[in-house]
XYZ file of C-alpha atoms in Angstrom:
85
model
C 72.046 103.037 138.599
C 68.471 103.826 137.663
C 67.476 107.437 137.299
C 64.152 107.657 139.092
C 63.121 110.776 137.189
C 63.813 108.972 133.923
C 61.893 105.887 135.072
C 58.957 108.094 136.073
C 59.005 109.982 132.756
C 59.287 106.721 130.787
C 56.307 105.291 132.644
C 54.326 108.492 132.050
C 55.121 108.379 128.319
C 54.066 104.737 128.142
C 50.768 105.585 129.840
C 50.176 108.419 127.367
C 50.944 106.145 124.395
C 48.584 103.477 125.711
C 45.856 106.044 126.312
C 46.251 107.325 122.738
C 46.176 103.768 121.408
C 43.113 103.064 123.518
C 41.375 106.155 122.136
C 42.141 105.064 118.571
C 40.787 101.588 119.239
C 37.645 102.993 120.837
C 37.014 105.078 117.706
C 37.600 102.041 115.501
C 35.328 99.974 117.712
C 32.539 102.538 117.402
C 33.014 102.636 113.636
C 32.886 98.868 113.290
C 29.944 98.408 115.648
C 27.655 100.150 113.168
C 28.745 97.849 110.320
C 26.891 94.622 109.525
C 27.172 91.483 111.627
C 29.644 89.972 109.160
C 32.354 92.027 110.864
C 31.297 91.063 114.371
C 34.539 89.121 115.079
C 36.569 92.260 114.286
C 34.368 94.322 116.564
C 34.742 91.773 119.358
C 38.508 91.700 118.876
C 38.684 95.489 119.155
C 36.534 95.442 122.277
C 38.829 92.821 123.815
C 41.877 94.915 122.951
C 40.185 97.951 124.508
C 39.609 96.062 127.737
C 43.207 94.823 127.786
C 44.573 98.318 127.136
C 42.352 99.868 129.786
C 43.654 97.284 132.237
C 47.263 98.048 131.241
C 46.723 101.795 131.570
C 45.211 101.346 135.027
C 48.077 99.107 136.122
C 50.711 101.516 134.795
C 48.957 104.473 136.411
C 48.775 102.588 139.723
C 52.436 101.581 139.476
C 53.389 105.133 138.537
C 51.531 106.550 141.547
C 53.201 103.987 143.805
C 56.667 104.853 142.456
C 55.987 108.544 142.833
C 54.925 108.100 146.474
C 57.872 105.801 147.220
C 60.457 108.176 145.812
C 58.820 111.174 147.450
C 59.102 109.375 150.789
C 62.753 108.555 150.079
C 63.451 112.151 149.110
C 61.708 113.417 152.245
C 63.684 111.029 154.464
C 66.944 112.140 152.824
C 65.973 115.771 153.354
C 65.279 115.090 157.043
C 68.609 113.253 157.397
C 70.486 116.148 155.810
C 68.732 118.661 158.051
C 69.771 116.690 161.137
C 73.460 116.653 160.212
């Protein structure tokens, strides 16, 4: 059986790791953008990775919010059921 708290915490940790990775890549991208055009492919690759990571972070955040709302609703319905018995 899945522990919903654990799943939520795991998702939150993954989001934090991706945000940290995204921040690192943004710094690297800024550093490489000031270098000569000979490193343009590296700069473009970092920009592409940034976009992909931003997309992943947004998707994980959206999924996390959805899970949080779903399990809150389940918890609330269980609480109501217990109060009625």
